[in-house]
Tab-separated table of C-alpha atoms in Angstrom:
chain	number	residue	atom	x	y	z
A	1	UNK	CA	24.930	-165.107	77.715
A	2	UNK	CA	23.169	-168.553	77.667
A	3	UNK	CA	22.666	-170.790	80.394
A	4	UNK	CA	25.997	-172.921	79.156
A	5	UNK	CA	28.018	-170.151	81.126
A	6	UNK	CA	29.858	-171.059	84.085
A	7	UNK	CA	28.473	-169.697	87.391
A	8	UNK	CA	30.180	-168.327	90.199
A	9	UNK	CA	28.449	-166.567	93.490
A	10	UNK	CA	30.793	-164.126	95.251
A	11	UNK	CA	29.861	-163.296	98.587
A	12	UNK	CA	31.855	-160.569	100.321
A	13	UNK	CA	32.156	-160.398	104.134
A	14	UNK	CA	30.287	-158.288	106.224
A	15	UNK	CA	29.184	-160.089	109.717
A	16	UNK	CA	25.544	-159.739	110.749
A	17	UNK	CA	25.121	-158.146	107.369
A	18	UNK	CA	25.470	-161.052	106.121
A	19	UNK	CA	21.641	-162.120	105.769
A	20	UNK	CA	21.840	-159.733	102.383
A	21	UNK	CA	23.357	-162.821	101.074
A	22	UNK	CA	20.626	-164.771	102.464
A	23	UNK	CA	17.852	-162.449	100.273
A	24	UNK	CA	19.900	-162.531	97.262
A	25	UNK	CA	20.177	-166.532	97.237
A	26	UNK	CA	16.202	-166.329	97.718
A	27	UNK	CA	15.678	-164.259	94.488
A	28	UNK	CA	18.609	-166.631	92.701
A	29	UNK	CA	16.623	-169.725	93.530
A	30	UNK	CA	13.641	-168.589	92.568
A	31	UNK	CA	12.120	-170.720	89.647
A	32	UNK	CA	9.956	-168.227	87.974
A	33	UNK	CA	11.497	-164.723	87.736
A	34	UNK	CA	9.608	-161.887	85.789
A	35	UNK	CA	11.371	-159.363	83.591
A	36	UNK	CA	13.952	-160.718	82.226
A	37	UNK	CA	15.179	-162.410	79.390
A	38	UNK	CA	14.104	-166.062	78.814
A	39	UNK	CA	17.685	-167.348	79.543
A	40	UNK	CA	17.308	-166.522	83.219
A	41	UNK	CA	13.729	-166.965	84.433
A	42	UNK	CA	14.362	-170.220	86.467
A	43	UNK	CA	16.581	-170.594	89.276
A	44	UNK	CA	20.351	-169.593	88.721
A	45	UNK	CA	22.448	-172.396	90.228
A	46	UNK	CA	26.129	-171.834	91.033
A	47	UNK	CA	28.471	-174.102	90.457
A	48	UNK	CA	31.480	-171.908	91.870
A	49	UNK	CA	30.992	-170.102	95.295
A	50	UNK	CA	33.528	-168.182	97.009
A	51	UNK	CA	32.939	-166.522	100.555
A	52	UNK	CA	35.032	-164.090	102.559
A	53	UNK	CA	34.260	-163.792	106.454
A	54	UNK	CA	30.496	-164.337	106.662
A	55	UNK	CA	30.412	-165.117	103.012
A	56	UNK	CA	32.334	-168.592	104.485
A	57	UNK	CA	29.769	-169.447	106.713
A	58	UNK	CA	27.068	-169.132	104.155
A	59	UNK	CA	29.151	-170.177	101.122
A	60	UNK	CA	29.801	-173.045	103.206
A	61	UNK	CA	26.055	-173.488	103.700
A	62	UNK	CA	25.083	-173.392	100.304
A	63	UNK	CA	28.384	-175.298	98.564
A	64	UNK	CA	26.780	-178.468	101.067
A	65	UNK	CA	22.889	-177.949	99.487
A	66	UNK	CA	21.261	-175.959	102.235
A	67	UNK	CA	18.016	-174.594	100.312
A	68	UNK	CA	17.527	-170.662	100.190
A	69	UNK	CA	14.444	-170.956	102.249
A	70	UNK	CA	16.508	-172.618	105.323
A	71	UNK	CA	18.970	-169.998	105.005
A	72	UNK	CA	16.562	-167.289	105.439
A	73	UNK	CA	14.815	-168.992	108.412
A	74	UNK	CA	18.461	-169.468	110.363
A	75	UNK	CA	19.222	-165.955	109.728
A	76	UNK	CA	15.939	-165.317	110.939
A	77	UNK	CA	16.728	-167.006	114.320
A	78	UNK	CA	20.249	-165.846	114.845
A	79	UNK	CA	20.763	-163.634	118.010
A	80	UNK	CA	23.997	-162.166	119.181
A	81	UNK	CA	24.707	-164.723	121.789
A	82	UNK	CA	24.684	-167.755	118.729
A	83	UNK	CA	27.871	-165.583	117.396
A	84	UNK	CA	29.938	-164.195	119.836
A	85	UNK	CA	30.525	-163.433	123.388
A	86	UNK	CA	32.630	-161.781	126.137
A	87	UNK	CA	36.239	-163.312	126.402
A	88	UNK	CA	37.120	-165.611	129.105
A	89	UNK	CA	40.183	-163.715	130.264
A	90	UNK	CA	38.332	-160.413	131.033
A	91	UNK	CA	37.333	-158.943	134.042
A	92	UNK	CA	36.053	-156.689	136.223
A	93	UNK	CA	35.823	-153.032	134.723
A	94	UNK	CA	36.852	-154.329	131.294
A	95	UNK	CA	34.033	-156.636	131.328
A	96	UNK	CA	31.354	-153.810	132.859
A	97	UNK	CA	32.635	-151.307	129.736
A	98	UNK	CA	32.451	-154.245	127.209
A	99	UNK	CA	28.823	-155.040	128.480
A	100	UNK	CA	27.658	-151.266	127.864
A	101	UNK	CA	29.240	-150.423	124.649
A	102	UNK	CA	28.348	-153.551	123.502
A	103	UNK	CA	24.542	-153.499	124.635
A	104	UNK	CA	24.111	-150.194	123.401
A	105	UNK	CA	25.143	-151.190	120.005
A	106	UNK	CA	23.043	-153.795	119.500
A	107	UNK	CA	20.536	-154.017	122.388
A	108	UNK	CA	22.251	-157.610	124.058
A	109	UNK	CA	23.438	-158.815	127.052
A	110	UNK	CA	26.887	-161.009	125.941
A	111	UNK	CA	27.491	-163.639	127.884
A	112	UNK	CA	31.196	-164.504	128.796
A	113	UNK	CA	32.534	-167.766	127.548
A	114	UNK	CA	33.610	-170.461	129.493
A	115	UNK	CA	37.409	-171.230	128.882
A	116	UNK	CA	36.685	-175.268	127.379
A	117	UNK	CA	33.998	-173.369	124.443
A	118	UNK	CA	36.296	-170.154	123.757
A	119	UNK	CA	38.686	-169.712	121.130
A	120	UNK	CA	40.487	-166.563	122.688
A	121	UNK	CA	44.262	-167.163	123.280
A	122	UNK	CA	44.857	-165.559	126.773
A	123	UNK	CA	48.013	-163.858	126.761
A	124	UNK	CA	50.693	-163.521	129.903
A	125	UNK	CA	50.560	-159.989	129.719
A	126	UNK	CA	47.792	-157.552	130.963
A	127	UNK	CA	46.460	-155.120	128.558
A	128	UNK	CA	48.541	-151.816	128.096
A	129	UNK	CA	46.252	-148.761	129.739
A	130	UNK	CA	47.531	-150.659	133.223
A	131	UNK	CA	50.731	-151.119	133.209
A	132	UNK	CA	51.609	-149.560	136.012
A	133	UNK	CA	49.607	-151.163	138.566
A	134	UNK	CA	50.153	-154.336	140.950
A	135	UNK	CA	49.310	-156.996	138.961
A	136	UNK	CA	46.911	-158.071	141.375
A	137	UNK	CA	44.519	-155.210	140.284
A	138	UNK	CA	44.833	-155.079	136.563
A	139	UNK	CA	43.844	-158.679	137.216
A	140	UNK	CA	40.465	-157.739	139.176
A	141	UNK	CA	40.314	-154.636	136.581
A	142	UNK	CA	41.087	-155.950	133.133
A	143	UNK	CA	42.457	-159.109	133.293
A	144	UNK	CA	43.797	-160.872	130.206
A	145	UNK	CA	42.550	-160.444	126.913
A	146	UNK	CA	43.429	-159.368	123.293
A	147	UNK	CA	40.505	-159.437	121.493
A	148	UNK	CA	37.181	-157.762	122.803
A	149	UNK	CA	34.967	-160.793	121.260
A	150	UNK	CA	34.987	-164.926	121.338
A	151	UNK	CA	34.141	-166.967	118.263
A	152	UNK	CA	33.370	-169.931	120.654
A	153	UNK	CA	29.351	-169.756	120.296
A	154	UNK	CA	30.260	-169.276	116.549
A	155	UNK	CA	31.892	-172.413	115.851
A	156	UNK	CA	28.854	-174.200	117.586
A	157	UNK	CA	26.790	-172.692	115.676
A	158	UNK	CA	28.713	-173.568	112.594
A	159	UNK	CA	27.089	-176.948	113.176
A	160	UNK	CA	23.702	-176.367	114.991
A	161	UNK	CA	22.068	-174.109	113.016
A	162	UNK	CA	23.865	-173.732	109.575
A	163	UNK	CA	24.224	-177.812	108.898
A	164	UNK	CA	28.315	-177.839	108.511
A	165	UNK	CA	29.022	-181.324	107.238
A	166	UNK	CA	32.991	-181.198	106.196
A	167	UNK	CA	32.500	-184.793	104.226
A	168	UNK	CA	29.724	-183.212	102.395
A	169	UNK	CA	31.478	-179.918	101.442
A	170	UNK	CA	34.415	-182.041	100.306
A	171	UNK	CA	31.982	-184.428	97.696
A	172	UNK	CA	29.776	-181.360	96.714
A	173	UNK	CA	29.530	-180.782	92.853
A	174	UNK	CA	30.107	-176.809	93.927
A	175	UNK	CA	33.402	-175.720	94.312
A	176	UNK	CA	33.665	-173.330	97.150
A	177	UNK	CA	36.651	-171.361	98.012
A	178	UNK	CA	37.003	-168.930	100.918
A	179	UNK	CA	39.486	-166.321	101.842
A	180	UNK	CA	41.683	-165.679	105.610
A	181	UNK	CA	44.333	-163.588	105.726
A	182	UNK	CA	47.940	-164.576	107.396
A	183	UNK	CA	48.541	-163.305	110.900
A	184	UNK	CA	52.062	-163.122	110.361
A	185	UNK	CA	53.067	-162.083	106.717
A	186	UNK	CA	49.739	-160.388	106.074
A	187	UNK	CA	49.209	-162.579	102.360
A	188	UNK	CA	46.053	-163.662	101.190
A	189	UNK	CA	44.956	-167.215	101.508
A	190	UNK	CA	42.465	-169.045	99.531
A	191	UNK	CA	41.002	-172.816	101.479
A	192	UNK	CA	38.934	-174.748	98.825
A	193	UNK	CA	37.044	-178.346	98.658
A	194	UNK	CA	38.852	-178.896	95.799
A	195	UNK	CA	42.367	-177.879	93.653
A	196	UNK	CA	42.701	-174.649	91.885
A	197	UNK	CA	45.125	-174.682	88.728
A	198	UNK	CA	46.513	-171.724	87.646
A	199	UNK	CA	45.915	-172.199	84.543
A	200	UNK	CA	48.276	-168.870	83.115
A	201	UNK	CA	51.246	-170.564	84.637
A	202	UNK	CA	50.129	-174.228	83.845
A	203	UNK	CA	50.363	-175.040	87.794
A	204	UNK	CA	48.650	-175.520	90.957
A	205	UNK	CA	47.984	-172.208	92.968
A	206	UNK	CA	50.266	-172.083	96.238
A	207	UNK	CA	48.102	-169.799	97.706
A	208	UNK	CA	45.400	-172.368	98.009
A	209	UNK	CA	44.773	-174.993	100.317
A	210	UNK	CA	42.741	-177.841	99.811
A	211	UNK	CA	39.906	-178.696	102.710
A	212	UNK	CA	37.097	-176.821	104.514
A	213	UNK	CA	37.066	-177.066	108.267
A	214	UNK	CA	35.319	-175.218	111.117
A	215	UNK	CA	38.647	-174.082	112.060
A	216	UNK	CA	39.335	-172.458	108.218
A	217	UNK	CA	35.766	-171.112	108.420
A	218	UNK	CA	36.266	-169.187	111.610
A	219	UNK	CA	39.876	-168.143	110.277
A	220	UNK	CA	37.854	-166.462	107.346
A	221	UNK	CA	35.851	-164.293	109.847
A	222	UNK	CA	38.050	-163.590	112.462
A	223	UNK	CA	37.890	-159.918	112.191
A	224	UNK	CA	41.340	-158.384	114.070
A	225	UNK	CA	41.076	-156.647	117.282
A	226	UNK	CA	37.403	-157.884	117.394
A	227	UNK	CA	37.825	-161.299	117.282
A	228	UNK	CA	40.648	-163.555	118.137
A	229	UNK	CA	43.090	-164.726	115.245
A	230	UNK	CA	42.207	-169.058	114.368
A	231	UNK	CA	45.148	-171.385	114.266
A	232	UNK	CA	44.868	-174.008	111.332
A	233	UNK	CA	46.584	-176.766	112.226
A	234	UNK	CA	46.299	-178.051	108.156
A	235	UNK	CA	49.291	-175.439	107.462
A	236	UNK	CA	50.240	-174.307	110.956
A	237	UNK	CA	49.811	-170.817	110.534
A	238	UNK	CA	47.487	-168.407	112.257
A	239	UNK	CA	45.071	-166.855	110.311
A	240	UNK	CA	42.843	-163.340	110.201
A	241	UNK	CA	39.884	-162.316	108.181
A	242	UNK	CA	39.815	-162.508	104.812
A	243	UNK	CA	38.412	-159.087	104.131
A	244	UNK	CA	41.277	-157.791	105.531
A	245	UNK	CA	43.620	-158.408	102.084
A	246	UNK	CA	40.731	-159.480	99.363
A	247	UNK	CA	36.983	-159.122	100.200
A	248	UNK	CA	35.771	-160.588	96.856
A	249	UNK	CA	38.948	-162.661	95.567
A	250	UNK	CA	37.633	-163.545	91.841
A	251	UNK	CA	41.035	-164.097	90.102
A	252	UNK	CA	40.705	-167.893	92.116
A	253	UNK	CA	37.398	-168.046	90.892
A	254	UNK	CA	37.732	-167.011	87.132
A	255	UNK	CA	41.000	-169.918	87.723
A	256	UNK	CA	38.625	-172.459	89.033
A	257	UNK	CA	36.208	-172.110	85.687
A	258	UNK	CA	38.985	-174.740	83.880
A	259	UNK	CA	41.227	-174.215	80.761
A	260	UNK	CA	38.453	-173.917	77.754
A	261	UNK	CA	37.964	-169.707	77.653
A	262	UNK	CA	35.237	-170.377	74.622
A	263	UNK	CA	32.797	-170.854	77.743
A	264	UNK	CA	31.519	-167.769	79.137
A	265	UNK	CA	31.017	-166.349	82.754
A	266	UNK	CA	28.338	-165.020	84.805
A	267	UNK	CA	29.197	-163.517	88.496
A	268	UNK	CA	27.251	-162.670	90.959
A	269	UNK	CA	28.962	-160.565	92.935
A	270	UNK	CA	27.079	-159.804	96.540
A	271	UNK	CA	28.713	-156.782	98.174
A	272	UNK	CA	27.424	-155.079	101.320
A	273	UNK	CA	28.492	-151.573	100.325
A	274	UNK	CA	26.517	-149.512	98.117
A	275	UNK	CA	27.887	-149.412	93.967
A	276	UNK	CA	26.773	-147.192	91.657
A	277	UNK	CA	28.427	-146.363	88.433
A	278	UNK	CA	27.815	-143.454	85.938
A	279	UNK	CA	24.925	-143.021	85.329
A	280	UNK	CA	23.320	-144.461	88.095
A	281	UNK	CA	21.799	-142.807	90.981
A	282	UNK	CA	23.984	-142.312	93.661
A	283	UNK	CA	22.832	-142.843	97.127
A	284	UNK	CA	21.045	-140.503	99.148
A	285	UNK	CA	23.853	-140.283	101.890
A	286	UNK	CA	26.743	-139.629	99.000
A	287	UNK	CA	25.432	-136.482	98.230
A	288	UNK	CA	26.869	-134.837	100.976
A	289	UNK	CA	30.227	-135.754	103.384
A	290	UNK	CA	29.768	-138.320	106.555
A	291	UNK	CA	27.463	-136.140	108.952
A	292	UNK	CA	28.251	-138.207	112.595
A	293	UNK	CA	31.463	-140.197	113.364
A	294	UNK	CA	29.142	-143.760	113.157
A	295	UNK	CA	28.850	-142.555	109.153
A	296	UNK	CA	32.762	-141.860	108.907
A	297	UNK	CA	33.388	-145.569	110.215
A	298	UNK	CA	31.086	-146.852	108.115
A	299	UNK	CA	31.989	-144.943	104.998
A	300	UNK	CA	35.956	-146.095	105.722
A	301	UNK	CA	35.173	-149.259	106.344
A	302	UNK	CA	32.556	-149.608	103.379
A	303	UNK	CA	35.745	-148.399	101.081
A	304	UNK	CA	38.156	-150.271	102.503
A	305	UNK	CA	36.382	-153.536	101.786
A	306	UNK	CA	35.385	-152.385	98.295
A	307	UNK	CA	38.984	-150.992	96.937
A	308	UNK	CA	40.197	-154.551	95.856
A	309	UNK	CA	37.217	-155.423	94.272
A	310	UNK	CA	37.133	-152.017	92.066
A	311	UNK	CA	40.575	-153.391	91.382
A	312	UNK	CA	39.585	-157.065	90.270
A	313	UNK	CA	36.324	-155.428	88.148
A	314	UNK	CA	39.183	-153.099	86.144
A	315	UNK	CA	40.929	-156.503	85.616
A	316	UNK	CA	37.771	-158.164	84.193
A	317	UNK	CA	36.480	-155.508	81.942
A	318	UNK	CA	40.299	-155.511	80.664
A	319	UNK	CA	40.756	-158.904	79.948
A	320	UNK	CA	36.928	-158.686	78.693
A	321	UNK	CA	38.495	-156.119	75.698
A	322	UNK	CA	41.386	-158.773	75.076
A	323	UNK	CA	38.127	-161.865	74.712
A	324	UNK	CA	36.578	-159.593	72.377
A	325	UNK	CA	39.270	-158.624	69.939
A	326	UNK	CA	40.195	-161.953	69.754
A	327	UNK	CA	36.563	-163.157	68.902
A	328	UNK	CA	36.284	-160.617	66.303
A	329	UNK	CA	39.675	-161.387	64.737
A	330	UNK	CA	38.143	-165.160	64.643
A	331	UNK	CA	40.981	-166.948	66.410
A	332	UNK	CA	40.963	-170.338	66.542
A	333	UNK	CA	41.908	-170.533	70.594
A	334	UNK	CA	40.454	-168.409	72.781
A	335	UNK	CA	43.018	-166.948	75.667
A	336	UNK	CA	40.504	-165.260	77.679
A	337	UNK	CA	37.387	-165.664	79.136
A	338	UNK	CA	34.226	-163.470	78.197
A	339	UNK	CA	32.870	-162.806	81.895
A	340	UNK	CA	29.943	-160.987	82.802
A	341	UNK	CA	30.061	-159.571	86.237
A	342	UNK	CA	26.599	-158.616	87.701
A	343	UNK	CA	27.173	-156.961	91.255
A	344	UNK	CA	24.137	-156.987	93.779
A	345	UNK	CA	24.201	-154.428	96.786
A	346	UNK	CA	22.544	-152.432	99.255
A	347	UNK	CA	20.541	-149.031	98.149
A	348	UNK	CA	22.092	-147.464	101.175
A	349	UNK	CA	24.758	-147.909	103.461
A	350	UNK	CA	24.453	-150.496	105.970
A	351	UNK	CA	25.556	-149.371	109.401
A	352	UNK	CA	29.190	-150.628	110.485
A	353	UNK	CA	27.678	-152.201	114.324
A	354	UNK	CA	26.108	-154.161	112.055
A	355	UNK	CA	28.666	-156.020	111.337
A	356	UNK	CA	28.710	-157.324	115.272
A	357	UNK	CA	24.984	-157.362	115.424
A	358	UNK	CA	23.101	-160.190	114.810
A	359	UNK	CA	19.028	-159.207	115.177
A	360	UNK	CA	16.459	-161.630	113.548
A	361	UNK	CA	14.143	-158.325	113.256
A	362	UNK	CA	16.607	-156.196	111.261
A	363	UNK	CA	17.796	-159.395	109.420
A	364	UNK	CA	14.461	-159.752	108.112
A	365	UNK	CA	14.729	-156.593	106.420
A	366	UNK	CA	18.367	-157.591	105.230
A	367	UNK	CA	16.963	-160.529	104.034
A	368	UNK	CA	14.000	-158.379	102.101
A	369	UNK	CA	16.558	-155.645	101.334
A	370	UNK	CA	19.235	-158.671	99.332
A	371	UNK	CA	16.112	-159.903	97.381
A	372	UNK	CA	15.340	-156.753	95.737
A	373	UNK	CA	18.683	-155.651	95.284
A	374	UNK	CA	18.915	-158.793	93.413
A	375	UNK	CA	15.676	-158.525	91.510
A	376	UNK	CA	17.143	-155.150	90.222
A	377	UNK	CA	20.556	-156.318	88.936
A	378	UNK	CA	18.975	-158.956	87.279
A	379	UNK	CA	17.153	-156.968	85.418
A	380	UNK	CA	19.129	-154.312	84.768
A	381	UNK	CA	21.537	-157.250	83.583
A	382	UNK	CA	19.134	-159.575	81.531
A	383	UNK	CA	16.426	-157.501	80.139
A	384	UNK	CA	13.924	-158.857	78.314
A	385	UNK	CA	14.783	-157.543	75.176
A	386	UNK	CA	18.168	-159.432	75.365
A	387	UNK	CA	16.708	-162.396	73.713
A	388	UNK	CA	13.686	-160.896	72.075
A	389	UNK	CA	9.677	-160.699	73.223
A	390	UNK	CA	8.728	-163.632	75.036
């Protein structure tokens, strides 16, 4: 593929994992890349991004023109207490246990947040392993709570540290879409800075919403049980993480590409489970079953996340078929796009606390850990011999 392609930049959700991204938008900026065809030495600019849970917050960051290098340095800086902290509703015993689980998975002391920064609902009813005592001591004991984090140091940070500017993401030449899932119905829902047509059915697409708020970008990571749900007041509905129905939505992607299917794709498709396909070496911790419960959360987590995208990539390479026969068979009009999907992940699997834990040490090896992993696809994707010696 030539540079005319359309780019998009799919960025899957993940948490505190999410400085992978960071290292992979390092190695796609980069101006002068070595090993690879002549089509893709210099810095590959999106023009679509989509982002699902953390992939919002640094979709979000990118879509407005934060450079790759400020990226890295605020995940860098990020600590635990910038993204989340204790409920204010909880209490006593509740609040001890939360502090030691939580400290012993990733080595911080959460602060609780006051009520006028949190974005926890606090419910009328005291949490269920009490029900049988006075309420006066599941009050001291538990207190109220449904969710064991807040988002409210989040949303600050949302402007402090990763720039949001919701003027600027709604005039940026990059269309950025991200993903939330409803509380109520459980459907996918796609917010963008701009209209999506669908362009099969010659209409707009219901199931996105135009406008990118704090509010929508804290509804895209607010991961259920651990986080509390985010009203949008936009379409009145309460809203869950996105991961939770599509991780990597690219069917509103491939849609926002326009009508004219003569112009190729190239994806970028940033997951933070480990992909391997035949042929490829697998990784070292697939050759046997999980060995502790920590690796069989992570492993069902890890495939959770990745079954609808192993769904969307059998759509692609499908439709992919369909764009060649017709380009052989010389039609006139092109249906269908020719897109080239070029995933970038992790060598091994990335702990599941991670995605709660937010360490500028271990960050910095995510950070070094997404460049290389991007350095590889691209040139497993692009080789040199693509376009002939340079």
């Amino acid at each position: 593929m030539t540079t005319d392609s359309v780019r998009a930049f799919i960025l899957s959700g993940g948490g505190g994992r999410g400085a992978f991204h960071a290292g992979v938008y390092k190695y796609l900026m980069q101006r002068d890349k070595a090993n690879i065809d002549s089509n893709h030495t210099g810095r590959w600019e999106p023009q679509i991004i989509v982002g699902t849970s953390i992939g919002a917050v640094n979709g979000a960051a990118i879509a407005q023109g934060m450079p790759a290098d400020q990226l890295v340095e605020v995940w860098k800086s990020l600590e635990e207490k910038d993204i989340q902290g204790l409920p204010p509703g909880m209490r006593g015993i509740a609040r001890w246990a939360a502090r030691a689980i939580f400290g012993e998975l990733m080595d911080a002391k959460l602060p609780q947040i006051e009520p006028k920064e949190a974005t926890s609902p606090i419910p009328k009813e005291y949490w269920p392993p009490l029900p049988l005592l006075p309420n006066w001591i599941a009050e001291r004991l538990v207190g109220h709570w449904i969710n064991l984090l807040d988002t409210g140091p989040l949303r600050k940070t949302l402007f402090t540290r990763f720039g949001l500017d919701e003027e600027r993401l709604a005039a940026s030449e990059k269309a950025l879409l991200i993903a939330a899932t409803k509380v109520r119905t459980g459907e996918s829902v796609m917010f963008s800075n701009r209209e999506v047509m669908d362009h099969k059915r010659g209409k707009m697409r219901r199931d996105v919403f135009t406008g990118i708020t704090a509010d929508r970008i804290l509804a895209s990571c607010s991961i259920p049980l651990v986080y509390p749900w985010t009203f949008d007041a936009g379409t009145e509905s309460f809203y869950w993480d996105g991961a939770l129905v599509a991780n990597t939505p690219l069917g509103a992607a491939i849609d926002m590409m326009g009508e004219d299917a003569s112009v190729p794709a190239e994806v970028v498709v940033v997951m933070m489970t480990p992909w391997w396909e035949s042929g490829d070496p697998a990784p070292a911790k697939a050759e046997t079953e999980p060995q502790s419960f920590g690796d069989a959360i992570t492993w069902m987590l890890d495939w959770m996340l990745l079954a609808s995208f192993r769904e969307n990539l059998k759509m692609i390479r499908a439709f992919n078929q369909l764009a060649t026969r017709e380009r052989e068979e010389g039609q006139p009009t092109y249906r269908y796009r020719l897109v080239n999907p070029i995933i970038v992940s992790p060598l091994e699997f990335l702990r599941a606390e991670r995605i709660i834990d937010y360490d500028g040490d271990v960050s910095a090896r995510l950070i070094d850990e997404g460049y290389k992993a991007a350095k590889h696809a691209f040139e497993k994707a692009f080789p040199i011999s693509r376009s002939g010696p340079d």
